[in-house]
Coordinates of C-alpha atoms in Angstrom, one line a residue:
Chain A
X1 CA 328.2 -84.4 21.4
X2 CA 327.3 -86.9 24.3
X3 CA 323.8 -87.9 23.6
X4 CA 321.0 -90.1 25.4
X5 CA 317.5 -90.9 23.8
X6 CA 315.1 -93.5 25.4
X7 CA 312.0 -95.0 24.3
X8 CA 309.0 -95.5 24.4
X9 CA 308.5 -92.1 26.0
X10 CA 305.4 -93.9 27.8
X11 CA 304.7 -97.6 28.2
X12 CA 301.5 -98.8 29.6
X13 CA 301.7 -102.9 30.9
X14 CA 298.9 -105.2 32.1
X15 CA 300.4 -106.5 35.8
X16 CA 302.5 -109.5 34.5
X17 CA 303.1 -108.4 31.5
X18 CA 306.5 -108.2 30.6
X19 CA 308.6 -105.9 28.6
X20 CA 311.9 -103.7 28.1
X21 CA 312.5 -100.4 28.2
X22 CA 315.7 -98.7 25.1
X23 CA 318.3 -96.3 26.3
X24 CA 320.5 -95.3 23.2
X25 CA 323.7 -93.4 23.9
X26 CA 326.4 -91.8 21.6
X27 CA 329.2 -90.7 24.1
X28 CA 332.9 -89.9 24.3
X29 CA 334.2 -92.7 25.8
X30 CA 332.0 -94.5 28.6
X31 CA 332.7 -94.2 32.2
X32 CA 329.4 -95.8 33.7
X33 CA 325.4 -96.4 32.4
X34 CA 323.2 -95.5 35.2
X35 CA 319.4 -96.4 35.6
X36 CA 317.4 -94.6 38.1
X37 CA 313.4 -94.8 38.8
X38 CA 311.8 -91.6 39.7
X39 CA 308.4 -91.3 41.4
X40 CA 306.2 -88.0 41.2
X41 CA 307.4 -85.0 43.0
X42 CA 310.9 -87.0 44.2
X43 CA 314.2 -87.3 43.2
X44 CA 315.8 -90.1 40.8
X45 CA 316.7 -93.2 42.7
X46 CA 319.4 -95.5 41.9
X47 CA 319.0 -98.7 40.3
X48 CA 321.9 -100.1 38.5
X49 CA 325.5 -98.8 36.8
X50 CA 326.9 -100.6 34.1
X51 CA 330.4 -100.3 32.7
X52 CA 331.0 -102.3 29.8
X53 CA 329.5 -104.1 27.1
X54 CA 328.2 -107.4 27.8
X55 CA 327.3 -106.5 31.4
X56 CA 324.5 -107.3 32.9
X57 CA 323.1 -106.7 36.4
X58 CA 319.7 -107.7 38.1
X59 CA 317.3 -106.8 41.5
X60 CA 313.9 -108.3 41.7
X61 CA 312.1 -108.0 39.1
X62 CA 314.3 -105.7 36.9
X63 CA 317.4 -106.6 34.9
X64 CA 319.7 -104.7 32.9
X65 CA 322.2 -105.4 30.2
X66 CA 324.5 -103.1 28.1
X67 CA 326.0 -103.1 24.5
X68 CA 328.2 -100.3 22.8
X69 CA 325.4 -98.2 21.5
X70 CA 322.4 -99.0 24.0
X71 CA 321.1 -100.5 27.1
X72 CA 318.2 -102.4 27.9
X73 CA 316.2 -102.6 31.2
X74 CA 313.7 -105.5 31.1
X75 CA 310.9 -105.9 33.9
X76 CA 309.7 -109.3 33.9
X77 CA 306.2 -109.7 35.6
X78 CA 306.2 -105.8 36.7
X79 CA 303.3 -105.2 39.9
X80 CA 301.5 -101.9 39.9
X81 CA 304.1 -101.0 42.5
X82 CA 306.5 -100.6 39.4
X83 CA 305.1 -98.2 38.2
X84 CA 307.4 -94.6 38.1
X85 CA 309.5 -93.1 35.1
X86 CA 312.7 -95.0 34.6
X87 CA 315.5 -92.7 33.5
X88 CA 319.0 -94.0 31.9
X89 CA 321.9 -91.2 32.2
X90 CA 325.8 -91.9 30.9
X91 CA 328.5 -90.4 32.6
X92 CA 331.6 -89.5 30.1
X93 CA 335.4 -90.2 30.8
X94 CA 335.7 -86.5 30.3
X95 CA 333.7 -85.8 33.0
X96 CA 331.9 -86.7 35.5
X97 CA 328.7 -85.4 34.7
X98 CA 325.9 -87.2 34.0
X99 CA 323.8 -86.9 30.7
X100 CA 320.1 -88.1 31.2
X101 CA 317.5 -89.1 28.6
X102 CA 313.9 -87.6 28.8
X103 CA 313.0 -91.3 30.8
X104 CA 310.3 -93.4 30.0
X105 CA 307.1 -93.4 32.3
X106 CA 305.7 -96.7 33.1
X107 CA 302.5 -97.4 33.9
X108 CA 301.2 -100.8 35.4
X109 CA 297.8 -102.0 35.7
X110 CA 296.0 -104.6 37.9
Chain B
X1 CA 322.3 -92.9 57.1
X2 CA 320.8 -89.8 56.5
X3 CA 320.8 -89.2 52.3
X4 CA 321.2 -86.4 50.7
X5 CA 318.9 -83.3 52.0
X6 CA 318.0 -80.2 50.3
X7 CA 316.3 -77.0 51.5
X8 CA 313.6 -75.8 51.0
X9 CA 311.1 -78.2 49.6
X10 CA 308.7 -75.7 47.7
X11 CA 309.7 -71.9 46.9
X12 CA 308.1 -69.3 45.1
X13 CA 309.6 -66.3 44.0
X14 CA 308.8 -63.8 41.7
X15 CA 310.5 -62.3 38.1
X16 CA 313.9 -60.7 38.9
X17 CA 313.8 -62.1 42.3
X18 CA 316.9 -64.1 43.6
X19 CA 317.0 -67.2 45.5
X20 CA 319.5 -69.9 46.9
X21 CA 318.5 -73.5 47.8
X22 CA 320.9 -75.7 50.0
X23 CA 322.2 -79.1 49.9
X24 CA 324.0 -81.9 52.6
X25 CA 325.3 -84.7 51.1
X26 CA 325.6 -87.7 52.1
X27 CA 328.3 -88.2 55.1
X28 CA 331.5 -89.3 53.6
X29 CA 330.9 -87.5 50.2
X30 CA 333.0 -85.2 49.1
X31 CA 331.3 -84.4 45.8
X32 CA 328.0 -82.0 44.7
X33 CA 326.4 -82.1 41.8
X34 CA 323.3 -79.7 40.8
X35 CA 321.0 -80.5 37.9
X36 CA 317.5 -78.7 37.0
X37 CA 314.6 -81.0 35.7
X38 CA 311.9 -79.2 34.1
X39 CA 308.5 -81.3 33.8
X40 CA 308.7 -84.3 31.3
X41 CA 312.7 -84.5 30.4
X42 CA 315.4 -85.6 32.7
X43 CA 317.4 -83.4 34.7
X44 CA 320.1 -81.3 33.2
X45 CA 323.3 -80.8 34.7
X46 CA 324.4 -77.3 36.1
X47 CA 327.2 -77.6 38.1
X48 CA 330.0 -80.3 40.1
X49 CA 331.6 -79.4 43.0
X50 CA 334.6 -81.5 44.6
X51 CA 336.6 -80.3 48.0
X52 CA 334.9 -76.8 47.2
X53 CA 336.4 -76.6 43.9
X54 CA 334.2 -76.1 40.9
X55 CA 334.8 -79.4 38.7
X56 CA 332.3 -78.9 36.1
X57 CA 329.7 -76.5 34.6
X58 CA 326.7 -77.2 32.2
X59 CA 325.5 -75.1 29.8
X60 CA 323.5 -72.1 31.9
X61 CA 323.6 -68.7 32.0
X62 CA 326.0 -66.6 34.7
X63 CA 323.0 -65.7 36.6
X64 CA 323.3 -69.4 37.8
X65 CA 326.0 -69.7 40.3
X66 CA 327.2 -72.0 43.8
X67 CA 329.8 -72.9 46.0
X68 CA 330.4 -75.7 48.2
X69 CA 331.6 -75.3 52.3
X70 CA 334.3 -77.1 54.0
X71 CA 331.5 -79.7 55.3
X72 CA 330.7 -80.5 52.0
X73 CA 327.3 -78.8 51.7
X74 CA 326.5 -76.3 49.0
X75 CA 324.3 -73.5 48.0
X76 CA 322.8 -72.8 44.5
X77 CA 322.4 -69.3 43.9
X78 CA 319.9 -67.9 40.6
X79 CA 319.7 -64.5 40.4
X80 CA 317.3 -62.3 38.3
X81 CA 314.8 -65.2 37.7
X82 CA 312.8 -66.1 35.2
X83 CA 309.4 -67.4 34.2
X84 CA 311.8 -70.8 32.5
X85 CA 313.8 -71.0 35.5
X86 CA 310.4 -73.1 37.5
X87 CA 312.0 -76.5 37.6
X88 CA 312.6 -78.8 40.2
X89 CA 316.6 -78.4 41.3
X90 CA 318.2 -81.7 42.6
X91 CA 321.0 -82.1 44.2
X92 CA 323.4 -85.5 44.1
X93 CA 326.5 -86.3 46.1
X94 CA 328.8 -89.1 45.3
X95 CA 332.4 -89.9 46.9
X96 CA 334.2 -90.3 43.5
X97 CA 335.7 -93.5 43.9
X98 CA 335.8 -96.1 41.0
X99 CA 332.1 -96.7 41.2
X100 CA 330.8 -92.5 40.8
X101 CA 327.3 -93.1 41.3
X102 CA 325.6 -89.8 42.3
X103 CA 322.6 -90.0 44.7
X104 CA 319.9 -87.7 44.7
X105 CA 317.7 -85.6 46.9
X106 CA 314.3 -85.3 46.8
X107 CA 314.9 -81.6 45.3
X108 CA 313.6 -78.0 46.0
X109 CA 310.2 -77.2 43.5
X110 CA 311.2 -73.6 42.6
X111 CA 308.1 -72.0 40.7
X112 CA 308.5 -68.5 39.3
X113 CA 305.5 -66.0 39.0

């Protein structure tokens, strides 16, 4: 069964402090790796899609790489404006639906 | 460009009620997607739509049902609700191509007295 699990489930950073968020996947056959922010009360927005291990894709201060089990995203030097839960999804060559994980809320101070 | 757009933004129904929320997609895309996100977990798919054909179907009960139009917008019927059924529904089009990224709506708050 296609599976997504990220942690932490909540990740509290000092402005500039930098980190990485897991996204662990078990799926039949990859199609894409998505990462979407999501702020209270709106609707996941896209960030990045991966396709294959090795790949790694960056904008601002968030980058994101992919192996054949996980995914990382890594905020270097996040700003309070960062600050929103960060959910990874997998789509499946079977289908095109996508699988989410629970997301990982991230909370920056000043 | 507009992005996707859903309707309406907040709902409240009662037990057994019915209700249908709508989606546009984004112009150009010919593919819907429906997912329900209850509080603290990531959405969960419920249905894919593609040139009004049903393409995929998570795992929900029959009460949950839709259909797409030949614009591309779609309705999501739930009949009989329940007290579980409060969730925030989103909506995501994409235009299939190589890339398949789905882009969401801001989604309809459905909360069920």
């Amino acid at each position: 069964e296609d599976q997504v699990t990220q942690s932490p489930e909540a990740l509290r950073l000092q402005e500039g402090e930098s980190s990485s968020l897991n996204c662990s996947y078990t799926v039949s056959g990859l199609r894409g790796l998505f990462w979407y922010r999501q702020d209270p009360g709106k609707g996941p927005e896209f960030l990045f899609t991966l396709y294959s291990a090795g790949e790694e894709k960056e904008k601002e201060r968030l980058k994101a790489t992919l192996t054949k089990k996980e995914s990382f995203l890594h905020i270097t030097a996040p700003k309070p404006e960062d600050s929103a839960t960060y959910l990874c999804a997998v789509s499946s060559s079977n289908t095109g639906k996508l699988i989410f994980g629970q997301g990982t809320t991230l909370q920056v101070k000043p | 460009d507009a992005g996707v757009t859903q309707s309406p933004t907040h709902l409240i129904k009662t037990r057994g009620q019915h209700v249908t929320l709508r989606c546009s997609p984004i112009s150009g895309h010919k593919s819907v997607s429906w997912y329900q996100q209850v509080l603290g977990q990531g959405p969960q798919f419920i249905f894919q739509y593609y040139e009004k054909e049903e393409r995929g179907r998570g795992n929900f009960p029959d009460r949950f049902s839709a259909r797409q139009f030949p614009n591309y917008s779609s309705e999501l019927n739930v009949n009989a609700l329940l007290l579980g059924d409060s969730a925030l529904y989103l909506c995501a089009s994409s235009s299939r191509d190589r890339e398949n990224i789905q882009y969401f709506g801001a989604g309809t708050r459905l909360s069920v007295l």
